[in-house]
CSV table of C-alpha atoms and ligand atoms in Angstrom, one decimal:
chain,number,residue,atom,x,y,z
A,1,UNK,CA,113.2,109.7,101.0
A,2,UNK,CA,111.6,111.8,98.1
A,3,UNK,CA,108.6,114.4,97.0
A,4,UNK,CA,106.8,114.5,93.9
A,5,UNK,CA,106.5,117.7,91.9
A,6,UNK,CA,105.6,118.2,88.5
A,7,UNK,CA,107.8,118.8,85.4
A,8,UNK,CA,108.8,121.7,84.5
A,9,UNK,CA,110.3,122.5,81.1
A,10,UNK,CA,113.6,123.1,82.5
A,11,UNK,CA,113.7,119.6,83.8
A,12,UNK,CA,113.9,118.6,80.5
A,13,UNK,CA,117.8,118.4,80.0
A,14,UNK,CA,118.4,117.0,82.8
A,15,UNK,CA,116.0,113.8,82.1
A,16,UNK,CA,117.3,113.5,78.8
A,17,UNK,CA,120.7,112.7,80.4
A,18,UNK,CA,119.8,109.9,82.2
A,19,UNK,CA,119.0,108.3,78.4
A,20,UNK,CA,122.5,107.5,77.4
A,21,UNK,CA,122.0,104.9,74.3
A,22,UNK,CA,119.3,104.3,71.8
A,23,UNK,CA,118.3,100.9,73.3
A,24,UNK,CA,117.9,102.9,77.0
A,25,UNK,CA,115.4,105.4,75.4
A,26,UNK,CA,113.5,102.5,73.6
A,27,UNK,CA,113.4,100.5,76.6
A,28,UNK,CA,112.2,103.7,78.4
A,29,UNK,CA,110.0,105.6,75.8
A,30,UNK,CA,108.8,102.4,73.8
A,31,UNK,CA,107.1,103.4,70.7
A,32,UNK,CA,106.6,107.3,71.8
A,33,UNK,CA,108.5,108.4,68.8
A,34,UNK,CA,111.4,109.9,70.2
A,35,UNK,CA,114.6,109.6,68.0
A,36,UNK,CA,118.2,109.3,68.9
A,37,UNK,CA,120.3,111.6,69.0
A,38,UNK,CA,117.8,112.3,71.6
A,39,UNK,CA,117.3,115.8,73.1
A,40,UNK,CA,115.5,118.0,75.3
A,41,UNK,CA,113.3,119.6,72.9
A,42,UNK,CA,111.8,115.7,71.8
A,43,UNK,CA,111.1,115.6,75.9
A,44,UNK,CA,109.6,119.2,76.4
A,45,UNK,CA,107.7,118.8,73.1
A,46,UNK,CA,106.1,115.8,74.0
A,47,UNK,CA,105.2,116.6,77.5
A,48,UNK,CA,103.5,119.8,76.3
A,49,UNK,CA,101.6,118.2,72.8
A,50,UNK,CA,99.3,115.7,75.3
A,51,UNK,CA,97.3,118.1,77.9
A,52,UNK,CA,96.5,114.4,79.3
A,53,UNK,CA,99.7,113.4,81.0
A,54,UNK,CA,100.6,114.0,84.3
A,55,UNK,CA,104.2,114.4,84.4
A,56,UNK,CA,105.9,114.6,87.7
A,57,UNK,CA,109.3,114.6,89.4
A,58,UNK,CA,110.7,112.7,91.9
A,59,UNK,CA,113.2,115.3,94.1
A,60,UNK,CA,115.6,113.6,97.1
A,61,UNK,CA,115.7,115.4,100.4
A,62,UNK,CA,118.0,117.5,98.9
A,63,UNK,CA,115.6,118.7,95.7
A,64,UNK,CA,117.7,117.5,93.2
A,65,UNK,CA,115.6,115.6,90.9
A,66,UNK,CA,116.6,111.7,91.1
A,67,UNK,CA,113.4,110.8,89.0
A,68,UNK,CA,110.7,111.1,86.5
A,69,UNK,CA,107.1,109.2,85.2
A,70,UNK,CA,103.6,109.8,84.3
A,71,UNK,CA,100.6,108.7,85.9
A,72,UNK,CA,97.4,109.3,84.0
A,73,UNK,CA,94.0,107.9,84.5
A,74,UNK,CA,93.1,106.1,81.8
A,75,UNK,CA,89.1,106.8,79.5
A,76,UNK,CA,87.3,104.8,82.3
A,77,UNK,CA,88.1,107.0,85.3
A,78,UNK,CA,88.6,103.7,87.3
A,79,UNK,CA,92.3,102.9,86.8
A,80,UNK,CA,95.1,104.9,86.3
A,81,UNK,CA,98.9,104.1,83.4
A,82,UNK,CA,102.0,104.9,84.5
A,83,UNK,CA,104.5,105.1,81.9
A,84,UNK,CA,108.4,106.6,80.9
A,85,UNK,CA,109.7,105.3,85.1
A,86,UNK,CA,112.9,106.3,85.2
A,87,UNK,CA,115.5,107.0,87.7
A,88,UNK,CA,118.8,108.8,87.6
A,89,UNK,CA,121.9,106.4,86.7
A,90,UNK,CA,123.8,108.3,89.6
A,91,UNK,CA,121.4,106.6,92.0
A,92,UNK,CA,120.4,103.6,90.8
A,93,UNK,CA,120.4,100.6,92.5
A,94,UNK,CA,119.3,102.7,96.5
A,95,UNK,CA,115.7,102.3,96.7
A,96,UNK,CA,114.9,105.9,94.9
A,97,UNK,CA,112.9,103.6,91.9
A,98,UNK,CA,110.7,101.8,94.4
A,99,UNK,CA,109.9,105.0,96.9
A,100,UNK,CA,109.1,106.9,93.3
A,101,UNK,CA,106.5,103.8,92.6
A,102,UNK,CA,105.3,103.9,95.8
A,103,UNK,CA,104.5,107.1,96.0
A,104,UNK,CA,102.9,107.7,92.7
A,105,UNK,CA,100.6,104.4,93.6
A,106,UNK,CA,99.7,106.2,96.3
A,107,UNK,CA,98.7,109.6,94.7
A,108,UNK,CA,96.4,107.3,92.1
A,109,UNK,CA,94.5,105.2,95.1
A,110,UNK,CA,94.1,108.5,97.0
A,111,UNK,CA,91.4,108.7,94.2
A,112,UNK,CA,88.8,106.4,95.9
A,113,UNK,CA,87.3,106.0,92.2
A,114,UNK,CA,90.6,104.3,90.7
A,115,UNK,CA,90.4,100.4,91.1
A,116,UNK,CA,94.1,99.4,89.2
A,117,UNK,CA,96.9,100.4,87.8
A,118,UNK,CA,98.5,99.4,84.7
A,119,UNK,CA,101.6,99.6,82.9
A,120,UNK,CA,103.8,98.1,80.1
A,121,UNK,CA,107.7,96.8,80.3
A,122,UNK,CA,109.8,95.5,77.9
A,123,UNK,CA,110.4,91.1,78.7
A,124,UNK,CA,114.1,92.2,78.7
A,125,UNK,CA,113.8,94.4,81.3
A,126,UNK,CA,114.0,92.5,83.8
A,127,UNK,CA,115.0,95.0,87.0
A,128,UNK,CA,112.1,97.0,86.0
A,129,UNK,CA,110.1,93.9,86.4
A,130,UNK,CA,111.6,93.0,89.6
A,131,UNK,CA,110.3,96.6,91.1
A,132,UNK,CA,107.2,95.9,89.8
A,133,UNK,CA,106.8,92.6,91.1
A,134,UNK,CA,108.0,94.1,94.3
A,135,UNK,CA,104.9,96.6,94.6
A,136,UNK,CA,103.0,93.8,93.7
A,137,UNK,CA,102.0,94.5,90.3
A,138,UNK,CA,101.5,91.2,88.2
A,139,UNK,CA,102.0,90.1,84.4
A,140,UNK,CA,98.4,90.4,82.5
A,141,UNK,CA,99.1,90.1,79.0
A,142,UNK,CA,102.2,89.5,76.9
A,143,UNK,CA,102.6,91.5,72.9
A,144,UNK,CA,104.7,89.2,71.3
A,145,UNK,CA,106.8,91.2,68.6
A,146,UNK,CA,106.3,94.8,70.9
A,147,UNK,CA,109.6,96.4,69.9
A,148,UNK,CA,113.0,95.5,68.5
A,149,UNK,CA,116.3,96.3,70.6
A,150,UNK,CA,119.7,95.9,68.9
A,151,UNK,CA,118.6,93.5,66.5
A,152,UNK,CA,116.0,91.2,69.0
A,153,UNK,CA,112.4,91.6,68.7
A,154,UNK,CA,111.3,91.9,72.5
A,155,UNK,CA,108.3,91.3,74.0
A,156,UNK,CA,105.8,93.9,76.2
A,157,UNK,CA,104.5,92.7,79.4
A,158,UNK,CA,101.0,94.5,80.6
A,159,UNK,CA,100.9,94.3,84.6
A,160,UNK,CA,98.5,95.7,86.6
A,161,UNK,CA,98.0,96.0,90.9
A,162,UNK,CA,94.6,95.9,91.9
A,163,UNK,CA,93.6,98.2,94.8
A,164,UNK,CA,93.2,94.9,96.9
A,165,UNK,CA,96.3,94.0,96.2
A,166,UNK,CA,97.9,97.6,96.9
A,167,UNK,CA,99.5,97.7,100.2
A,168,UNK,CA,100.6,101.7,101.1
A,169,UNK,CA,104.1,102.5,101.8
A,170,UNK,CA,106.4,104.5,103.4
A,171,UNK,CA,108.8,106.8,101.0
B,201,COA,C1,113.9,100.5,86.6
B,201,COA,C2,114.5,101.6,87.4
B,201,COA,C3,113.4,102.8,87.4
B,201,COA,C4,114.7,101.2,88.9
B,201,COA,O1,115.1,102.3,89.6
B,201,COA,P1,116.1,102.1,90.9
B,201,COA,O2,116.1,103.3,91.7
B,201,COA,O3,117.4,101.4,90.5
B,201,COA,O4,115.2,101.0,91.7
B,201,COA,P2,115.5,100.4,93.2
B,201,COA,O5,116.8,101.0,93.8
B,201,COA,O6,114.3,100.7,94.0
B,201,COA,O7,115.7,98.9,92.9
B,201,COA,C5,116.7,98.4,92.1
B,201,COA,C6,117.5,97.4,92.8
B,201,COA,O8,118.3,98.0,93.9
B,201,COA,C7,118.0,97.2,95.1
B,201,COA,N1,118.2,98.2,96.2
B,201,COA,C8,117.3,99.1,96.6
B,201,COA,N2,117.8,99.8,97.7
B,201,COA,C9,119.0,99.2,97.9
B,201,COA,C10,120.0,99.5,98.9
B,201,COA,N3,119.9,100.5,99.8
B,201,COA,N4,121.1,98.8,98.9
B,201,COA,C11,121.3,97.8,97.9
B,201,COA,N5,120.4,97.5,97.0
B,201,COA,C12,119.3,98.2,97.0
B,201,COA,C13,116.7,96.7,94.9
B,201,COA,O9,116.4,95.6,95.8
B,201,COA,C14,116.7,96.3,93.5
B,201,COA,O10,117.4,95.1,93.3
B,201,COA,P3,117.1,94.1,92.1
B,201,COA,O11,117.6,94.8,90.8
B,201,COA,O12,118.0,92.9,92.4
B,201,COA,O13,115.7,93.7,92.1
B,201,COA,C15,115.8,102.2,86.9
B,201,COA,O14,116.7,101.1,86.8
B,201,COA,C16,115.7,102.9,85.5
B,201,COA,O15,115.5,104.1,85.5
B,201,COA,N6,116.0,102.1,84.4
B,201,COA,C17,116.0,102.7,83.1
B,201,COA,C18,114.6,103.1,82.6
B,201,COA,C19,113.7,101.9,82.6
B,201,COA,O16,114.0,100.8,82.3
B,201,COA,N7,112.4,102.2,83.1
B,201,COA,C20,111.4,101.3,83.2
B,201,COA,C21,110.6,101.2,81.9
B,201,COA,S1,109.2,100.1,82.1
């Protein structure tokens, strides 16, 4: 159903598309920085400030790009963050978010060393949850006051999937 490349500069543009409101890029981005109007300079320059990230692409059968994330391994070498999941509005709602996940879980576990992964999501987020959950990822810890979107203070949710708990996919 889709590939993983990495990002590429020119991918930029079309990323910052998918972002159509302030509240989508906080509930995306979280406390990155990025400032709305947002544009694909913000994107670019972040990407290339932080050698660390590993930025990539998801691509249909087609190529078209249908999604982006990072995946970095966090200080310890033994688990891995993914961060900024986001699918293309055009195709929401078919899959593409889950077969993205799954596929980037199963680039970090290729890494025998790499024990969890880890990420953050907003409390009112709750598809994103859902396609967590789905993968089998589970709440850890809860920041109370983590951001505020249109006026209400929402809280982060850490969950994590342990490489037990991992089961590989087709995507
Ligand atoms: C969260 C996000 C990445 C999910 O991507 P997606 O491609 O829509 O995800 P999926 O299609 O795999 O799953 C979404 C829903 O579609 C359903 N679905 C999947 N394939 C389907 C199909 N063929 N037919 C009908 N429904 C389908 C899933 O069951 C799921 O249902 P649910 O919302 O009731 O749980 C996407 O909504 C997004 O980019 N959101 C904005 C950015 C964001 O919030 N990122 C997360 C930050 S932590």
């Amino acid at each position: 159903m889709i590939e993983l490349r990495a990002f590429e500069p020119a991918d930029a543009p079309r990323v910052v598309s998918w972002i159509d409101s302030l509240e989508a890029l906080i509930t995306w981005s979280g406390n990155t920085g990025f400032t709305w109007p947002f544009d694909a300079g913000q994107l670019s320059g972040f990407h290339a400030s932080d050698p660390s990230p590993r930025v990539h692409m998801a691509v249909g059968p087609d190529r078209t790009p249908v999604g982006h994330f990072i995946l970095r391994t966090e200080p310890s070498r033994q688990s891995v963050r993914l961060g900024m999941v986001l699918v293309s509005p055009a195709v929401r709602g078919r899959g593409y978010g889950e077969a993205m996940m799954a596929a980037a879980l199963g680039k970090a576990f290729a890494d025998p060393a790499i024990q969890r992964a880890n990420l953050s999501v907003y409390a009112h987020n709750a598809g994103a949850m859902r396609l967590y959950e789905r993968l089998g990822f589970r709440s850890e810890s809860v920041e109370p006051k983590a951001t505020c979107v249109a006026g209400e203070w929402s809280p982060s949710i850490t969950m994590s999937l342990l490489r037990d708990a991992w089961r590989p996919r087709a995507h």
